[in-house]
Coordinates of C-alpha atoms and ligand atoms in Angstrom, one line a residue:
M170 CA 25.5 -51.2 -40.9
K171 CA 26.7 -54.8 -40.7
Q172 CA 24.0 -57.2 -39.6
D173 CA 24.5 -59.1 -36.5
P174 CA 24.9 -62.7 -37.9
S175 CA 23.2 -64.2 -34.8
R176 CA 20.0 -62.3 -35.9
R177 CA 20.1 -63.1 -39.5
G178 CA 17.4 -65.5 -40.7
P179 CA 16.9 -67.6 -43.7
L180 CA 16.2 -65.4 -46.8
R181 CA 13.0 -65.3 -48.8
L182 CA 14.0 -66.5 -52.2
P183 CA 12.5 -64.8 -55.3
P184 CA 10.3 -67.4 -57.0
A185 CA 12.6 -69.9 -58.9
P186 CA 11.9 -70.6 -62.5
P187 CA 10.3 -74.0 -63.2
W188 CA 12.9 -76.8 -63.0
E189 CA 13.1 -77.2 -66.8
R190 CA 13.7 -73.5 -67.3
Q191 CA 16.7 -73.1 -65.0
S192 CA 20.0 -72.6 -66.8
P193 CA 21.5 -75.8 -68.1
T194 CA 24.9 -76.6 -66.6
W195 CA 26.0 -79.4 -68.9
Q196 CA 28.3 -77.2 -70.9
A197 CA 30.2 -76.0 -67.8
A198 CA 30.4 -79.5 -66.4
R199 CA 33.1 -80.7 -68.8
P200 CA 33.8 -84.4 -68.4
S201 CA 37.6 -83.8 -68.9
L202 CA 37.7 -81.2 -66.0
I203 CA 35.9 -83.7 -63.7
A204 CA 38.2 -86.5 -64.8
D205 CA 41.3 -84.5 -64.3
A206 CA 40.2 -83.4 -60.8
L207 CA 39.4 -87.0 -60.0
K208 CA 42.8 -88.2 -61.2
R209 CA 44.6 -85.8 -59.0
A210 CA 42.4 -86.8 -56.0
V211 CA 43.0 -90.6 -56.4
N212 CA 46.8 -90.0 -56.7
R213 CA 47.0 -88.2 -53.4
P214 CA 48.3 -90.3 -50.4
S215 CA 45.8 -91.8 -48.0
G216 CA 48.4 -93.4 -45.6
N217 CA 46.2 -96.5 -46.0
W218 CA 43.5 -95.1 -43.7
Y219 CA 39.9 -96.1 -44.2
V220 CA 36.8 -94.7 -42.3
I221 CA 35.0 -97.5 -40.5
G222 CA 32.0 -95.4 -39.5
A223 CA 30.8 -93.0 -36.8
S224 CA 32.9 -93.0 -33.6
R225 CA 29.7 -93.1 -31.5
D226 CA 28.6 -96.3 -33.3
I227 CA 31.4 -98.2 -31.7
P228 CA 30.2 -98.5 -28.1
A229 CA 32.1 -99.5 -25.0
S230 CA 29.6 -102.3 -24.3
R231 CA 30.1 -104.7 -27.1
P232 CA 32.3 -105.4 -30.2
T233 CA 31.3 -104.1 -33.6
G234 CA 31.8 -106.0 -36.9
R235 CA 32.7 -104.3 -40.2
T236 CA 34.2 -105.3 -43.5
V237 CA 36.6 -102.9 -45.2
A238 CA 38.3 -103.6 -48.6
G239 CA 37.3 -107.2 -48.2
V240 CA 38.9 -107.4 -44.7
E241 CA 36.7 -108.7 -42.0
L242 CA 37.2 -106.5 -38.9
V243 CA 36.1 -106.4 -35.3
A244 CA 36.3 -103.0 -33.5
W245 CA 35.9 -102.3 -29.9
R246 CA 36.9 -100.1 -26.9
N247 CA 39.7 -101.0 -24.6
A248 CA 39.4 -100.6 -20.8
S249 CA 40.2 -96.9 -21.1
G250 CA 37.7 -96.3 -24.0
A251 CA 40.3 -96.2 -26.8
L252 CA 39.4 -97.6 -30.2
V253 CA 40.9 -101.0 -31.2
A254 CA 40.4 -102.8 -34.5
A255 CA 41.6 -106.3 -35.4
P256 CA 40.9 -109.2 -37.8
G257 CA 37.3 -110.3 -37.3
A258 CA 38.0 -114.1 -37.2
C259 CA 39.1 -115.8 -34.1
P260 CA 42.7 -117.2 -34.5
H261 CA 41.6 -120.5 -32.9
L262 CA 38.9 -121.9 -35.2
G263 CA 37.6 -118.8 -36.9
A264 CA 34.6 -117.8 -34.8
P265 CA 33.2 -114.3 -35.7
L266 CA 34.6 -112.0 -33.1
R267 CA 31.9 -109.5 -33.6
E268 CA 29.8 -111.9 -31.6
S269 CA 32.3 -112.2 -28.8
A270 CA 31.8 -110.9 -25.3
L271 CA 33.6 -107.7 -24.3
C272 CA 35.0 -108.2 -20.8
G273 CA 37.4 -105.6 -19.2
G274 CA 38.4 -104.3 -22.7
R275 CA 39.2 -107.8 -24.0
L276 CA 37.2 -109.9 -26.5
V277 CA 36.2 -113.3 -25.2
C278 CA 35.4 -115.7 -28.0
R279 CA 32.0 -117.4 -27.7
W280 CA 33.2 -120.7 -29.1
H281 CA 35.9 -121.7 -26.7
G282 CA 36.6 -118.7 -24.5
L283 CA 39.9 -117.5 -25.9
A284 CA 40.5 -113.9 -24.6
L285 CA 42.0 -111.5 -27.1
G286 CA 43.2 -108.0 -26.4
E287 CA 45.1 -105.2 -28.1
D288 CA 48.4 -107.0 -27.3
G289 CA 47.4 -109.6 -30.0
L290 CA 48.1 -113.3 -30.2
G291 CA 50.6 -114.8 -32.7
D292 CA 49.6 -113.8 -36.2
W293 CA 46.3 -112.2 -34.9
Q294 CA 47.4 -108.6 -34.4
P295 CA 45.3 -105.5 -34.2
F296 CA 45.5 -103.0 -37.0
P297 CA 46.4 -99.3 -36.3
A298 CA 43.2 -97.5 -35.4
H299 CA 42.3 -93.8 -34.9
D300 CA 39.3 -92.1 -33.4
D301 CA 39.1 -88.5 -34.4
G302 CA 36.1 -87.8 -32.1
V303 CA 33.6 -88.0 -34.9
L304 CA 34.8 -90.9 -37.1
A305 CA 36.6 -94.2 -36.5
W306 CA 39.4 -95.1 -38.8
V307 CA 41.5 -98.3 -39.5
R308 CA 44.8 -98.5 -41.3
L309 CA 45.0 -101.5 -43.7
D310 CA 48.4 -101.5 -45.2
R311 CA 48.0 -104.6 -47.4
A312 CA 44.7 -103.3 -49.0
G313 CA 46.0 -99.7 -49.3
G314 CA 49.4 -100.6 -50.7
E315 CA 50.7 -97.1 -50.0
A316 CA 53.4 -95.7 -47.6
P317 CA 51.6 -95.8 -44.2
T318 CA 51.1 -92.6 -42.1
P319 CA 50.8 -92.5 -38.3
A320 CA 47.3 -91.0 -38.5
P321 CA 44.7 -90.2 -41.2
L322 CA 45.1 -86.9 -43.2
L323 CA 42.2 -85.0 -41.7
P324 CA 40.8 -81.8 -43.1
A325 CA 40.4 -78.7 -41.0
R326 CA 37.3 -78.9 -38.8
P327 CA 35.3 -76.3 -36.7
Q328 CA 36.0 -76.1 -33.0
P329 CA 34.8 -79.3 -31.4
G330 CA 33.0 -77.6 -28.5
R331 CA 30.8 -75.6 -30.8
T332 CA 29.9 -78.2 -33.3
L333 CA 26.8 -80.4 -33.9
D334 CA 27.9 -83.5 -35.7
A335 CA 25.9 -86.2 -37.5
V336 CA 27.2 -89.1 -39.4
T337 CA 25.2 -91.0 -42.1
T338 CA 26.3 -94.2 -43.7
Q339 CA 24.8 -95.7 -46.9
A340 CA 26.3 -98.3 -49.3
G341 CA 26.1 -98.7 -53.0
R342 CA 27.3 -100.9 -55.9
C343 CA 30.2 -98.8 -57.0
E344 CA 33.8 -98.0 -56.2
P345 CA 35.1 -95.1 -54.1
E346 CA 36.2 -93.2 -57.2
D347 CA 32.5 -93.1 -58.4
V348 CA 31.5 -91.5 -55.1
V349 CA 34.3 -88.9 -55.3
A350 CA 33.5 -88.2 -59.0
N351 CA 29.9 -87.4 -58.1
R352 CA 31.1 -84.9 -55.5
L353 CA 33.5 -83.4 -58.0
D354 CA 30.5 -82.5 -60.2
P355 CA 28.9 -79.6 -58.3
W356 CA 26.9 -78.7 -61.4
H357 CA 24.3 -81.4 -60.9
G358 CA 23.2 -79.8 -57.6
S359 CA 20.1 -77.8 -58.6
W360 CA 19.2 -80.1 -61.5
F361 CA 19.4 -83.4 -59.8
H362 CA 18.5 -82.3 -56.2
P363 CA 15.9 -79.5 -56.9
Y364 CA 14.2 -80.3 -53.5
A365 CA 17.5 -79.3 -51.7
F366 CA 19.4 -76.8 -53.9
T367 CA 18.6 -73.8 -56.0
R368 CA 20.6 -70.9 -57.7
L369 CA 23.8 -72.9 -57.9
T370 CA 26.7 -71.0 -59.4
V371 CA 30.2 -72.4 -59.7
L372 CA 32.6 -69.5 -59.0
E373 CA 35.9 -71.3 -59.1
E374 CA 37.0 -74.4 -60.8
P375 CA 39.9 -76.6 -59.6
D376 CA 43.3 -75.3 -60.4
P377 CA 46.1 -77.6 -59.2
N378 CA 48.3 -74.5 -58.8
N379 CA 45.8 -72.7 -56.7
G380 CA 44.0 -74.7 -54.0
D381 CA 42.6 -77.3 -56.4
R382 CA 39.0 -76.6 -55.3
F383 CA 35.6 -75.7 -56.5
V384 CA 33.9 -72.7 -55.0
V385 CA 30.2 -72.7 -55.3
D386 CA 27.4 -70.3 -54.4
V387 CA 24.2 -72.2 -53.6
A388 CA 21.0 -71.8 -51.7
Y389 CA 19.7 -74.6 -49.5
R390 CA 16.0 -74.7 -49.9
L391 CA 13.8 -74.4 -46.8
P392 CA 10.0 -74.6 -46.7
A393 CA 7.7 -71.7 -47.6
G394 CA 9.9 -70.2 -50.4
T395 CA 12.9 -69.5 -48.1
G396 CA 16.4 -70.7 -48.3
I397 CA 19.9 -70.3 -46.9
P398 CA 22.5 -68.9 -49.3
V399 CA 26.0 -70.1 -48.7
R400 CA 29.4 -70.0 -50.4
A401 CA 31.2 -73.4 -50.2
A402 CA 34.5 -74.8 -51.2
F403 CA 34.9 -78.5 -52.3
T404 CA 38.3 -80.2 -52.0
A405 CA 39.5 -83.8 -52.3
P406 CA 42.3 -84.0 -49.7
E407 CA 42.9 -87.7 -50.2
P408 CA 41.7 -90.4 -52.7
R409 CA 38.5 -91.4 -50.8
T410 CA 37.4 -88.1 -49.2
V411 CA 35.7 -84.9 -50.5
V412 CA 35.2 -82.1 -48.1
M413 CA 32.8 -79.2 -48.3
H414 CA 33.8 -76.1 -46.2
I415 CA 31.2 -73.4 -45.8
L416 CA 33.1 -70.2 -46.5
E417 CA 30.4 -67.6 -46.1
G418 CA 26.8 -67.4 -45.1
E419 CA 24.9 -69.3 -42.5
G420 CA 27.0 -71.8 -40.7
A421 CA 30.4 -70.4 -42.0
T422 CA 33.2 -72.8 -41.1
S423 CA 30.9 -75.8 -41.0
V424 CA 32.2 -78.8 -42.8
V425 CA 30.7 -81.8 -44.6
E426 CA 33.1 -84.6 -45.0
T427 CA 32.2 -87.4 -47.5
H428 CA 34.3 -90.5 -47.1
A429 CA 34.0 -93.5 -49.5
T430 CA 35.1 -96.8 -47.9
P431 CA 35.4 -99.8 -50.2
L432 CA 33.7 -102.8 -48.7
T433 CA 34.9 -105.3 -51.4
P434 CA 38.6 -106.0 -52.1
P435 CA 40.4 -104.0 -54.8
G436 CA 39.4 -105.3 -58.3
H437 CA 36.2 -107.0 -57.2
P438 CA 33.9 -107.6 -60.1
R439 CA 30.8 -106.4 -58.2
P440 CA 32.3 -103.7 -56.0
R441 CA 30.4 -102.2 -53.0
T442 CA 31.3 -99.0 -51.3
A443 CA 30.0 -97.3 -48.1
V444 CA 29.6 -93.6 -48.1
V445 CA 30.2 -92.2 -44.6
E446 CA 29.1 -88.6 -44.5
A447 CA 30.0 -86.5 -41.5
V448 CA 28.2 -83.1 -41.1
L449 CA 30.0 -80.9 -38.6
A450 CA 27.7 -77.9 -38.3
T451 CA 28.5 -74.7 -36.4
S452 CA 26.7 -71.3 -36.4
E453 CA 26.9 -67.9 -34.9
R454 CA 23.1 -67.9 -34.6
R455 CA 21.6 -67.4 -31.2
G456 CA 20.2 -70.6 -29.9
F457 CA 22.7 -72.7 -31.7
D458 CA 24.3 -73.7 -28.4
A459 CA 20.9 -74.8 -27.2
A460 CA 20.5 -76.7 -30.5
R461 CA 23.8 -78.4 -29.9
R462 CA 22.5 -79.5 -26.5
M463 CA 19.5 -80.9 -28.3
A464 CA 21.9 -82.8 -30.6
P465 CA 20.5 -86.3 -29.8
L466 CA 17.1 -85.1 -31.0
L467 CA 18.4 -83.0 -34.0
R468 CA 20.9 -85.6 -35.2
P469 CA 18.2 -87.9 -36.8
L470 CA 16.8 -84.9 -38.7
V471 CA 20.2 -83.9 -40.1
K472 CA 20.8 -87.5 -41.0
R473 CA 17.5 -87.9 -42.8
A474 CA 18.2 -84.8 -45.0
A475 CA 21.7 -86.2 -45.9
A476 CA 20.3 -89.6 -46.5
R477 CA 17.8 -88.3 -49.1
L478 CA 20.6 -86.5 -51.0
W479 CA 22.7 -89.6 -50.8
R480 CA 20.1 -91.9 -52.3
D481 CA 20.2 -89.8 -55.4
D482 CA 24.0 -89.4 -55.4
L483 CA 24.5 -93.1 -54.9
A484 CA 22.3 -93.7 -58.0
Y485 CA 24.6 -91.3 -59.9
A486 CA 27.7 -93.2 -58.6
E487 CA 26.2 -96.6 -59.3
R488 CA 25.3 -95.5 -62.9
R489 CA 28.8 -94.2 -63.4
R490 CA 30.3 -97.5 -62.2
Q491 CA 28.0 -99.5 -64.4
L492 CA 28.9 -97.6 -67.5
R493 CA 32.6 -97.8 -66.7
S494 CA 32.4 -101.6 -66.3
E495 CA 30.6 -101.9 -69.6
G496 CA 33.1 -99.6 -71.4
R497 CA 30.3 -97.1 -72.1
F498 CA 31.3 -94.2 -69.7
P499 CA 31.5 -91.1 -71.9
G500 CA 33.9 -89.2 -69.6
Ligands
FES652 S1 37.1 -120.3 -32.2 FE1 37.5 -118.8 -30.8 S2 38.2 -119.8 -29.1 FE2 37.8 -121.3 -30.5
FE2_653 FE1 24.6 -84.6 -55.4

């Protein structure tokens, strides 16, 4: 009889072998396979869209300052709550507009009171911006240098009304491609993150003629020898994004989007990149709706778990970038 998924619990995992006795994955993790998947990802169009951060981190009460690809930005909400993003320096004498006052959806510069809105002023013109409900995006055509698109190329997401979302941001000394390359190496999971993953098996490798994705079976470790087995697919829909879709198991149709946003301009000798990771979790489990209503309490926990993984993954990405810049990268 098929088990009611809402009653299914985490599984007790048979004791795992000691870390050093698990199956090595280095032979499967071919550098050329990862490099080819990365090359295809970075050659996909982005429409010049960059993730600024979590949508909820741009409040209606005050402007928010960000730097993306070396461009200083100010982001705010207009009178109807829509996202606006514009150059971060006041067109009069350059005051930082992130410190301006927000009055009736317009920025009022602190230095001499110039009021600036989404209609722009002379050369100071807002950039196209997009709020997808979880993430805020800006389109920077000069930095991107590609054919622009009217909106970002978003992956499929679970139904908004049944989703718990959490967004984590961290920054590292690397380029977006180093972040994407880390995600296109699923084989490091149970070796490098043994506290989080176990029994990782790569079932499908990227084939450009068939979905260009990894499919992975993995168990997320929980305390007391239990874990949640899932089957997940990883794809890179655009040059700065890797998406994990849970295909089967607990939380099927949940999504984790990893977006790499360059902070420094292209070609910078000491590049910095922000990793913005959005977890959009959904579940058939009873009580998940209640959990969703508890989202303000649960969100920091989800964020803390993602932050631990990303500390390690950023170390991987930074190491990759360092070796590349020294001409020592073996891939
Ligand atoms: S610098 Fe902004 S009004 Fe003068
Ligand atoms: Fe990782």
